[in-house]
Amino acid sequence: YLATIIALSFIVYFINKMYGKLKTSVDAEDFAEITESLNTEIIIWNHDFSYVAMNKRIRDLLGINGSRYDEKEILMKAFELPDLSEERINQIILTGSHESHFLTAEDKLITIAWSTSVVKKRKKNCIYLSTGFNLTEMKKMKVNLDSDSFAEKLFAKNNRTL
């Protein structure tokens, strides 16, 4: 009986050891590495702004070169907010989507459509994930298409009168 218990204990020990080697998991470091290389704008932040993390894509657009920056100021710029009042932040959180415009370090106007979701809900402080979709090129194409359409209409009207 004792030999069976010892044998089963060894089997469980070796299975756990093998499973530990085979199992895959994603930890905070993996998550940070994944978001860093995504081709979309990512901001992870909490309600009191004591934690704000941005991936390379949005940092480059905002002209952030180092790891030190004023989190509140950068969020205000990225979300195009005059302030970070509770009312404005709750509006972003409750609607889940928000469009913003800001100038890059090279004075290029950028338009981002943000989608914000609660990642971790706590009693006093939640963690949010805001993912951005850069609409800048689409807006330029729309303007070009609108002006092309206008030019075509103008050309067609002028040709009829000739």
JSON list of N, CA, C and O in Angstrom, two decimals, residues 41 99-102 108-114 133-137 139:
[
{"chain": "A", "resi": 41, "resn": "GLU", "atom": "N", "xyz": [-2.05, 51.40, -32.99]},
{"chain": "A", "resi": 41, "resn": "GLU", "atom": "CA", "xyz": [-1.74, 52.18, -31.80]},
{"chain": "A", "resi": 41, "resn": "GLU", "atom": "C", "xyz": [-2.39, 51.54, -30.57]},
{"chain": "A", "resi": 41, "resn": "GLU", "atom": "O", "xyz": [-3.57, 51.22, -30.59]},
{"chain": "A", "resi": 99, "resn": "GLU", "atom": "N", "xyz": [-12.92, 59.39, -31.56]},
{"chain": "A", "resi": 99, "resn": "GLU", "atom": "CA", "xyz": [-12.04, 59.81, -32.65]},
{"chain": "A", "resi": 99, "resn": "GLU", "atom": "C", "xyz": [-11.25, 61.03, -32.20]},
{"chain": "A", "resi": 99, "resn": "GLU", "atom": "O", "xyz": [-11.80, 61.94, -31.58]},
{"chain": "A", "resi": 100, "resn": "SER", "atom": "N", "xyz": [-9.96, 61.01, -32.50]},
{"chain": "A", "resi": 100, "resn": "SER", "atom": "CA", "xyz": [-9.12, 62.14, -32.10]},
{"chain": "A", "resi": 100, "resn": "SER", "atom": "C", "xyz": [-8.24, 62.58, -33.25]},
{"chain": "A", "resi": 100, "resn": "SER", "atom": "O", "xyz": [-7.99, 61.82, -34.19]},
{"chain": "A", "resi": 101, "resn": "HIS", "atom": "N", "xyz": [-7.79, 63.82, -33.16]},
{"chain": "A", "resi": 101, "resn": "HIS", "atom": "CA", "xyz": [-6.88, 64.42, -34.15]},
{"chain": "A", "resi": 101, "resn": "HIS", "atom": "C", "xyz": [-5.76, 65.09, -33.38]},
{"chain": "A", "resi": 101, "resn": "HIS", "atom": "O", "xyz": [-6.01, 65.75, -32.37]},
{"chain": "A", "resi": 102, "resn": "PHE", "atom": "N", "xyz": [-4.53, 64.92, -33.84]},
{"chain": "A", "resi": 102, "resn": "PHE", "atom": "CA", "xyz": [-3.40, 65.60, -33.21]},
{"chain": "A", "resi": 102, "resn": "PHE", "atom": "C", "xyz": [-2.28, 65.75, -34.22]},
{"chain": "A", "resi": 102, "resn": "PHE", "atom": "O", "xyz": [-2.26, 65.09, -35.25]},
{"chain": "A", "resi": 108, "resn": "LYS", "atom": "N", "xyz": [2.41, 66.79, -38.76]},
{"chain": "A", "resi": 108, "resn": "LYS", "atom": "CA", "xyz": [1.48, 66.09, -39.64]},
{"chain": "A", "resi": 108, "resn": "LYS", "atom": "C", "xyz": [0.19, 65.84, -38.87]},
{"chain": "A", "resi": 108, "resn": "LYS", "atom": "O", "xyz": [0.24, 65.36, -37.73]},
{"chain": "A", "resi": 109, "resn": "LEU", "atom": "N", "xyz": [-0.95, 66.18, -39.46]},
{"chain": "A", "resi": 109, "resn": "LEU", "atom": "CA", "xyz": [-2.23, 65.94, -38.79]},
{"chain": "A", "resi": 109, "resn": "LEU", "atom": "C", "xyz": [-2.58, 64.47, -38.88]},
{"chain": "A", "resi": 109, "resn": "LEU", "atom": "O", "xyz": [-2.61, 63.88, -39.95]},
{"chain": "A", "resi": 110, "resn": "ILE", "atom": "N", "xyz": [-2.85, 63.86, -37.72]},
{"chain": "A", "resi": 110, "resn": "ILE", "atom": "CA", "xyz": [-3.18, 62.44, -37.62]},
{"chain": "A", "resi": 110, "resn": "ILE", "atom": "C", "xyz": [-4.60, 62.32, -37.08]},
{"chain": "A", "resi": 110, "resn": "ILE", "atom": "O", "xyz": [-4.99, 63.04, -36.17]},
{"chain": "A", "resi": 111, "resn": "THR", "atom": "N", "xyz": [-5.36, 61.37, -37.64]},
{"chain": "A", "resi": 111, "resn": "THR", "atom": "CA", "xyz": [-6.70, 61.06, -37.15]},
{"chain": "A", "resi": 111, "resn": "THR", "atom": "C", "xyz": [-6.70, 59.60, -36.70]},
{"chain": "A", "resi": 111, "resn": "THR", "atom": "O", "xyz": [-6.36, 58.72, -37.47]},
{"chain": "A", "resi": 112, "resn": "ILE", "atom": "N", "xyz": [-7.09, 59.39, -35.45]},
{"chain": "A", "resi": 112, "resn": "ILE", "atom": "CA", "xyz": [-7.13, 58.04, -34.88]},
{"chain": "A", "resi": 112, "resn": "ILE", "atom": "C", "xyz": [-8.55, 57.76, -34.38]},
{"chain": "A", "resi": 112, "resn": "ILE", "atom": "O", "xyz": [-9.13, 58.58, -33.68]},
{"chain": "A", "resi": 113, "resn": "ALA", "atom": "N", "xyz": [-9.06, 56.59, -34.73]},
{"chain": "A", "resi": 113, "resn": "ALA", "atom": "CA", "xyz": [-10.32, 56.10, -34.15]},
{"chain": "A", "resi": 113, "resn": "ALA", "atom": "C", "xyz": [-9.95, 55.14, -33.03]},
{"chain": "A", "resi": 113, "resn": "ALA", "atom": "O", "xyz": [-9.30, 54.13, -33.28]},
{"chain": "A", "resi": 114, "resn": "TRP", "atom": "N", "xyz": [-10.30, 55.49, -31.82]},
{"chain": "A", "resi": 114, "resn": "TRP", "atom": "CA", "xyz": [-9.94, 54.70, -30.64]},
{"chain": "A", "resi": 114, "resn": "TRP", "atom": "C", "xyz": [-11.09, 53.80, -30.23]},
{"chain": "A", "resi": 114, "resn": "TRP", "atom": "O", "xyz": [-12.25, 54.21, -30.26]},
{"chain": "A", "resi": 133, "resn": "PHE", "atom": "N", "xyz": [-7.04, 52.99, -34.58]},
{"chain": "A", "resi": 133, "resn": "PHE", "atom": "CA", "xyz": [-7.02, 52.70, -36.01]},
{"chain": "A", "resi": 133, "resn": "PHE", "atom": "C", "xyz": [-6.73, 54.03, -36.69]},
{"chain": "A", "resi": 133, "resn": "PHE", "atom": "O", "xyz": [-7.52, 54.98, -36.58]},
{"chain": "A", "resi": 134, "resn": "ASN", "atom": "N", "xyz": [-5.60, 54.10, -37.36]},
{"chain": "A", "resi": 134, "resn": "ASN", "atom": "CA", "xyz": [-5.17, 55.35, -37.98]},
{"chain": "A", "resi": 134, "resn": "ASN", "atom": "C", "xyz": [-5.99, 55.60, -39.24]},
{"chain": "A", "resi": 134, "resn": "ASN", "atom": "O", "xyz": [-5.90, 54.87, -40.22]},
{"chain": "A", "resi": 135, "resn": "LEU", "atom": "N", "xyz": [-6.81, 56.64, -39.19]},
{"chain": "A", "resi": 135, "resn": "LEU", "atom": "CA", "xyz": [-7.70, 56.99, -40.31]},
{"chain": "A", "resi": 135, "resn": "LEU", "atom": "C", "xyz": [-7.10, 58.04, -41.23]},
{"chain": "A", "resi": 135, "resn": "LEU", "atom": "O", "xyz": [-7.75, 58.45, -42.19]},
{"chain": "A", "resi": 136, "resn": "THR", "atom": "N", "xyz": [-5.88, 58.47, -40.97]},
{"chain": "A", "resi": 136, "resn": "THR", "atom": "CA", "xyz": [-5.29, 59.59, -41.69]},
{"chain": "A", "resi": 136, "resn": "THR", "atom": "C", "xyz": [-5.29, 59.37, -43.19]},
{"chain": "A", "resi": 136, "resn": "THR", "atom": "O", "xyz": [-5.75, 60.22, -43.96]},
{"chain": "A", "resi": 137, "resn": "GLU", "atom": "N", "xyz": [-4.78, 58.23, -43.64]},
{"chain": "A", "resi": 137, "resn": "GLU", "atom": "CA", "xyz": [-4.70, 57.96, -45.08]},
{"chain": "A", "resi": 137, "resn": "GLU", "atom": "C", "xyz": [-6.09, 57.83, -45.69]},
{"chain": "A", "resi": 137, "resn": "GLU", "atom": "O", "xyz": [-6.33, 58.28, -46.81]},
{"chain": "A", "resi": 139, "resn": "LYS", "atom": "N", "xyz": [-8.78, 59.34, -44.69]},
{"chain": "A", "resi": 139, "resn": "LYS", "atom": "CA", "xyz": [-9.34, 60.70, -44.77]},
{"chain": "A", "resi": 139, "resn": "LYS", "atom": "C", "xyz": [-8.78, 61.43, -45.99]},
{"chain": "A", "resi": 139, "resn": "LYS", "atom": "O", "xyz": [-9.49, 62.12, -46.69]}
]
